[in-house]
Every structure is written in structure tokens, then in C-alpha cells.
mmCIF file of C-alpha atoms in Angstrom:
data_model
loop_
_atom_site.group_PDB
_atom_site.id
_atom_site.type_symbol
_atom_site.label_atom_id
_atom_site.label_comp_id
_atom_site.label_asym_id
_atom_site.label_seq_id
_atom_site.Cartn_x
_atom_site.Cartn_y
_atom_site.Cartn_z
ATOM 1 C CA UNK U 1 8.395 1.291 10.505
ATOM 2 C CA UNK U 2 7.430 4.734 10.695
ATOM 3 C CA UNK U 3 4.309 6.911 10.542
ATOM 4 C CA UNK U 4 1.221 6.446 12.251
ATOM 5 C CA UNK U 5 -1.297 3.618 11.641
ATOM 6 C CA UNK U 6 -4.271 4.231 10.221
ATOM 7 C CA UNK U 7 -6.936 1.287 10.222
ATOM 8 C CA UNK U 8 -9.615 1.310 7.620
ATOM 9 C CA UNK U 9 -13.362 1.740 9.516
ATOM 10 C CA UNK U 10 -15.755 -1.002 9.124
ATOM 11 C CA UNK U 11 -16.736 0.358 5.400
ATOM 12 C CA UNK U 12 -13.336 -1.128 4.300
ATOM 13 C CA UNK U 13 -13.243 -2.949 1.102
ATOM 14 C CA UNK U 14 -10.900 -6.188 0.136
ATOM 15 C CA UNK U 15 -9.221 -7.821 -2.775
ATOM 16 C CA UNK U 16 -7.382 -10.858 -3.225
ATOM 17 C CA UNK U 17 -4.750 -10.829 -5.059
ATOM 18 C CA UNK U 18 -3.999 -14.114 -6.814
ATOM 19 C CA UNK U 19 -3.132 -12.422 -10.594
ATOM 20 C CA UNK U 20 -2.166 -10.031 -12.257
ATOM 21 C CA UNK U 21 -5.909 -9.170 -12.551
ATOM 22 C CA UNK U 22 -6.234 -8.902 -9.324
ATOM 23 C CA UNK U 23 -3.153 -6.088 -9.448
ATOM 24 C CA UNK U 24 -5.246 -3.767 -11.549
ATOM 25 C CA UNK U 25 -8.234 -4.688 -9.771
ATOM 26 C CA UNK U 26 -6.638 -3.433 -6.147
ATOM 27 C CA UNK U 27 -5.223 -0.581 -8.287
ATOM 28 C CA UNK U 28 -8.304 0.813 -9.839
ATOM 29 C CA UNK U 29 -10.452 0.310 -6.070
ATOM 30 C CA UNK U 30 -7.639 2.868 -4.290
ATOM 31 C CA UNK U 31 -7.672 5.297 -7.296
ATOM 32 C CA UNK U 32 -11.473 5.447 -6.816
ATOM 33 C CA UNK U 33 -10.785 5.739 -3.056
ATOM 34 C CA UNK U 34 -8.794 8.609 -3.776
ATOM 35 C CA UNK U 35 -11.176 10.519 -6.127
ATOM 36 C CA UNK U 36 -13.528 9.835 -3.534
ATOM 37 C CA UNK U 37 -11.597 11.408 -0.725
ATOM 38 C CA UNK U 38 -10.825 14.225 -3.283
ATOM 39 C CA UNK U 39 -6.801 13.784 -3.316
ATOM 40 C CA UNK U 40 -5.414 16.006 -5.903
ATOM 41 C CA UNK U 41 -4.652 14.516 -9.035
ATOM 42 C CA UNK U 42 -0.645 14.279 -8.020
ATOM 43 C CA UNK U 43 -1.402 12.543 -4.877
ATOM 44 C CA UNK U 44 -3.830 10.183 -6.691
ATOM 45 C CA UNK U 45 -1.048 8.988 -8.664
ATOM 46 C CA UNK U 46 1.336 8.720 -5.947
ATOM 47 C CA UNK U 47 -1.084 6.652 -3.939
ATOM 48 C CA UNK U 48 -2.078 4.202 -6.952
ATOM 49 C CA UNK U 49 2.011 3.807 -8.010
ATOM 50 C CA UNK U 50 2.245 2.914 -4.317
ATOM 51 C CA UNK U 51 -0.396 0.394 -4.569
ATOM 52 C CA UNK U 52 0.232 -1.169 -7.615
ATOM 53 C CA UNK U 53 4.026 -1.790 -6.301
ATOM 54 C CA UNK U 54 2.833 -3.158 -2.855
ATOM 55 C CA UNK U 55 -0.078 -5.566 -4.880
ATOM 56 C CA UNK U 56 3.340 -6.556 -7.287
ATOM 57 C CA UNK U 57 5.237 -7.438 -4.583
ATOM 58 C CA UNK U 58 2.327 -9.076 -2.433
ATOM 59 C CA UNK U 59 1.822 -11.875 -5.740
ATOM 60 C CA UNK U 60 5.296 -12.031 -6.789
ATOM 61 C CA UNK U 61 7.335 -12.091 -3.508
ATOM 62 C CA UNK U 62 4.287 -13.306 -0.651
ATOM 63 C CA UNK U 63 2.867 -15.627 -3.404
ATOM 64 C CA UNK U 64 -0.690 -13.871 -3.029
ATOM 65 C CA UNK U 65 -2.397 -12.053 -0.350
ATOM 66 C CA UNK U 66 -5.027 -9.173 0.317
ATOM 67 C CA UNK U 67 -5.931 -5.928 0.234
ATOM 68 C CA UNK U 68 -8.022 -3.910 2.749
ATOM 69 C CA UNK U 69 -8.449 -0.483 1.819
ATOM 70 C CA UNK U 70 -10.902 2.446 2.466
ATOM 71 C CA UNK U 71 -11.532 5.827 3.761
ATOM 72 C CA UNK U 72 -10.103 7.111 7.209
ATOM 73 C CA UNK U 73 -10.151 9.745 9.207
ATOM 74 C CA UNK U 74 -7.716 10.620 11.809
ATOM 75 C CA UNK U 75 -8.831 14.568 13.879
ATOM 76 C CA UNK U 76 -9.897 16.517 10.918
ATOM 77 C CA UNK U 77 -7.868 14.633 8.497
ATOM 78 C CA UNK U 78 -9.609 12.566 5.668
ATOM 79 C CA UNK U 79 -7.501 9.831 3.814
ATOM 80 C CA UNK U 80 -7.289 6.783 2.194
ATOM 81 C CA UNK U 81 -5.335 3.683 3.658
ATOM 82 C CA UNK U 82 -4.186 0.454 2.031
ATOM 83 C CA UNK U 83 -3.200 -2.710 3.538
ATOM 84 C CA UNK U 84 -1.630 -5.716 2.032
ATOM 85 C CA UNK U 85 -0.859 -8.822 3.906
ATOM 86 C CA UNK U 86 0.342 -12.096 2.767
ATOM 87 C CA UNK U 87 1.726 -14.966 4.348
ATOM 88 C CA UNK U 88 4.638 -15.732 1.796
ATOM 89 C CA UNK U 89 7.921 -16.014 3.339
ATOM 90 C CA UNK U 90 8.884 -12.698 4.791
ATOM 91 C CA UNK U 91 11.356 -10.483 3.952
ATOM 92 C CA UNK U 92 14.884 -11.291 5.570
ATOM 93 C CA UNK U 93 16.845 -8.073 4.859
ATOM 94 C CA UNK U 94 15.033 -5.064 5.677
ATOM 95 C CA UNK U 95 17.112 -2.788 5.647
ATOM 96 C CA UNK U 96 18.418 -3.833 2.298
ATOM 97 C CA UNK U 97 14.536 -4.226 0.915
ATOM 98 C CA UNK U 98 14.219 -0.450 1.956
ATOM 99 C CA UNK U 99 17.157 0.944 0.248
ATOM 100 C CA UNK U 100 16.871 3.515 -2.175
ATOM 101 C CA UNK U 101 17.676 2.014 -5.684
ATOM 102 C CA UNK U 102 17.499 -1.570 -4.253
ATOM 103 C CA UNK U 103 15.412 -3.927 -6.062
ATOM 104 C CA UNK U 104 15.101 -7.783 -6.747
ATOM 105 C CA UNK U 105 13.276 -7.094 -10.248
ATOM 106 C CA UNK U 106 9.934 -7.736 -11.753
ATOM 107 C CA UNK U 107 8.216 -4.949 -9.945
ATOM 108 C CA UNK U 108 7.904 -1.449 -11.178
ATOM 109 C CA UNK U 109 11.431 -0.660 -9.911
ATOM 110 C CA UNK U 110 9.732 1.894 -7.035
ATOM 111 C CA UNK U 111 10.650 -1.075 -4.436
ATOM 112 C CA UNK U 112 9.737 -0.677 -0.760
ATOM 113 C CA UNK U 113 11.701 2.531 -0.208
ATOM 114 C CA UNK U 114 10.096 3.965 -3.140
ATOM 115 C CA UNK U 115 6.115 3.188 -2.593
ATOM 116 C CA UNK U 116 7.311 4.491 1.288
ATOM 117 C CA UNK U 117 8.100 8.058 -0.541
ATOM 118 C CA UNK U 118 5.071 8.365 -2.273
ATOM 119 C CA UNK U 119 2.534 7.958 1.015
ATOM 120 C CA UNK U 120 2.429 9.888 4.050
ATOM 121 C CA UNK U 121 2.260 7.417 6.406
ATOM 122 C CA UNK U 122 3.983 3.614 5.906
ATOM 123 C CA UNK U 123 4.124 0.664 8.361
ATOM 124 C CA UNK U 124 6.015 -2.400 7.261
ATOM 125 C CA UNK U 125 5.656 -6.098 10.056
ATOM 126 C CA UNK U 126 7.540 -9.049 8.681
ATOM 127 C CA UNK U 127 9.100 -12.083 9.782
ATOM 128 C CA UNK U 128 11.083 -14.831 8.359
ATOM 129 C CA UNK U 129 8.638 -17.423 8.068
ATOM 130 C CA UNK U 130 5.126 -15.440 9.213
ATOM 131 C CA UNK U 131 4.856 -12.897 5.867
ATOM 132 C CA UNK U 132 4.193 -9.304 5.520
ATOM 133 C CA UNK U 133 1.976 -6.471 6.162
ATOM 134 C CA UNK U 134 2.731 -3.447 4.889
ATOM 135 C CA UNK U 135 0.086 -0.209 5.624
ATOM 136 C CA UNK U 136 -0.125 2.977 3.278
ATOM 137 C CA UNK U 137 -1.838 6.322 3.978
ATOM 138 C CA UNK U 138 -2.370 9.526 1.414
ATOM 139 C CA UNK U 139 -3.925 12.149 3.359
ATOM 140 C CA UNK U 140 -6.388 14.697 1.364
ATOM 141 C CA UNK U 141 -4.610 18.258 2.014
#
């Protein structure tokens, strides 16, 4: 959708997400990303409230998928990216799954529109049928 992607390097890290464990688990990896990476404590919480909604949505709407996250670098920039993929039955209205206040419950009520705010950069692929990817960066200012 829009921003640039940014591809975690080969020192990447996954998680499956199958649970509700697995939620935290993916949560708790990307908030010691970002300590890592040194975001500021704001943008540390932006980036894991991102996460946690995109995990959410990968078990509850793809019916389970993965996370690949880690550090990137992009010119002199430092950051941390996330990527979840699942192959659950896509997302047929886009436009309506990225409107602000637009949500089909359960989640944290941030929705796609919402986790898209808190990152820097966001790239959403889906297809009826294929499933999702969706791709988060927080650059360290």
C-alpha cells in the first residue's frame, strides 16, 4: 500500500502464530527488537501495539500464520521490520478494512488503519483466496 519495503537481513527471526501464546510471544520478540535498535520508549510502544494487532488479526482472521521480524537498515537509517503472512482467506474489502474506526471486533480495536498510523512504513498484499502479508517498519530517529 504505501511506504517503502523493508526486508529483514538474513539475522531475521520467526514465530508462528497458532495461539494466543504465540501473540505475546511475537509481541515481546519486536519490543526487544526495538530496545535493541534503541527506539524511544513512545515508538517502542507504537511498534509493539502495531504488532500485537497484526499477530490478532493474523490468528483470528488468516487462521494462523508467521512472523519474520528483525533489524534493518535502509542508508543511515536503523529500524525494526515485522512481517506477518498467513494464508487464511484474504481480505475482500480493503478499502473498508483500512478505514479509520472500521473494525470486525475481537482485536484491540486499532484495526488495519490504526496499526498503519503507528509505523512509518506499511505494505499490505492480499487476495481473495491467497491470504495476507502485511509489512511494518519503526525507524530509530
Amino acid at each position: 500500500m504505501s511506504g517503502s519495503r523493508a526486508v529483514p537481513d538474513a539475522d531475521h527471526e520467526s514465530v508462528t502464530i497458532t495461539s494466543n501464546d504465540d501473540v505475546v510471544r511475537a509481541r515481546q520478540l519486536v519490543r526487544t527488537l526495538a530496545q535493541r535498535c534503541r527506539l524511544s520508549l513512545v515508538d517502542q510502544t507504537k511498534l509493539v501495539t502495531a504488532a500485537s494487532e497484526l499477530a490478532r488479526n493474523t490468528l483470528v482472521y488468516g487462521g494462523g500464520g508467521v512472523m519474520r521480524t528483525g533489524l534493518v537498515r535502509q542508508d543511515s537509517r536503523v529500524g525494526v521490520t515485522a512481517v506477518f503472512e498467513d494464508s487464511g482467506p484474504g481480505i475482500p474489502d480493503l478499502d473498508l478494512a483500512l478505514t479509520d474506526g472500521w473494525t470486525s471486533g475481537g482485536g484491540l480495536g486499532l484495526g488495519l488503519s490504526g496499526a498503519r498510523r503507528l509505523v512509518d512504513d506499511f505494505t499490505l498484499d492480499t487476495e481473495v483466496g491467497r491470504g495476507t502479508q502485511v509489512a511494518v517498519t519503526k525507524w530509530a530517529r
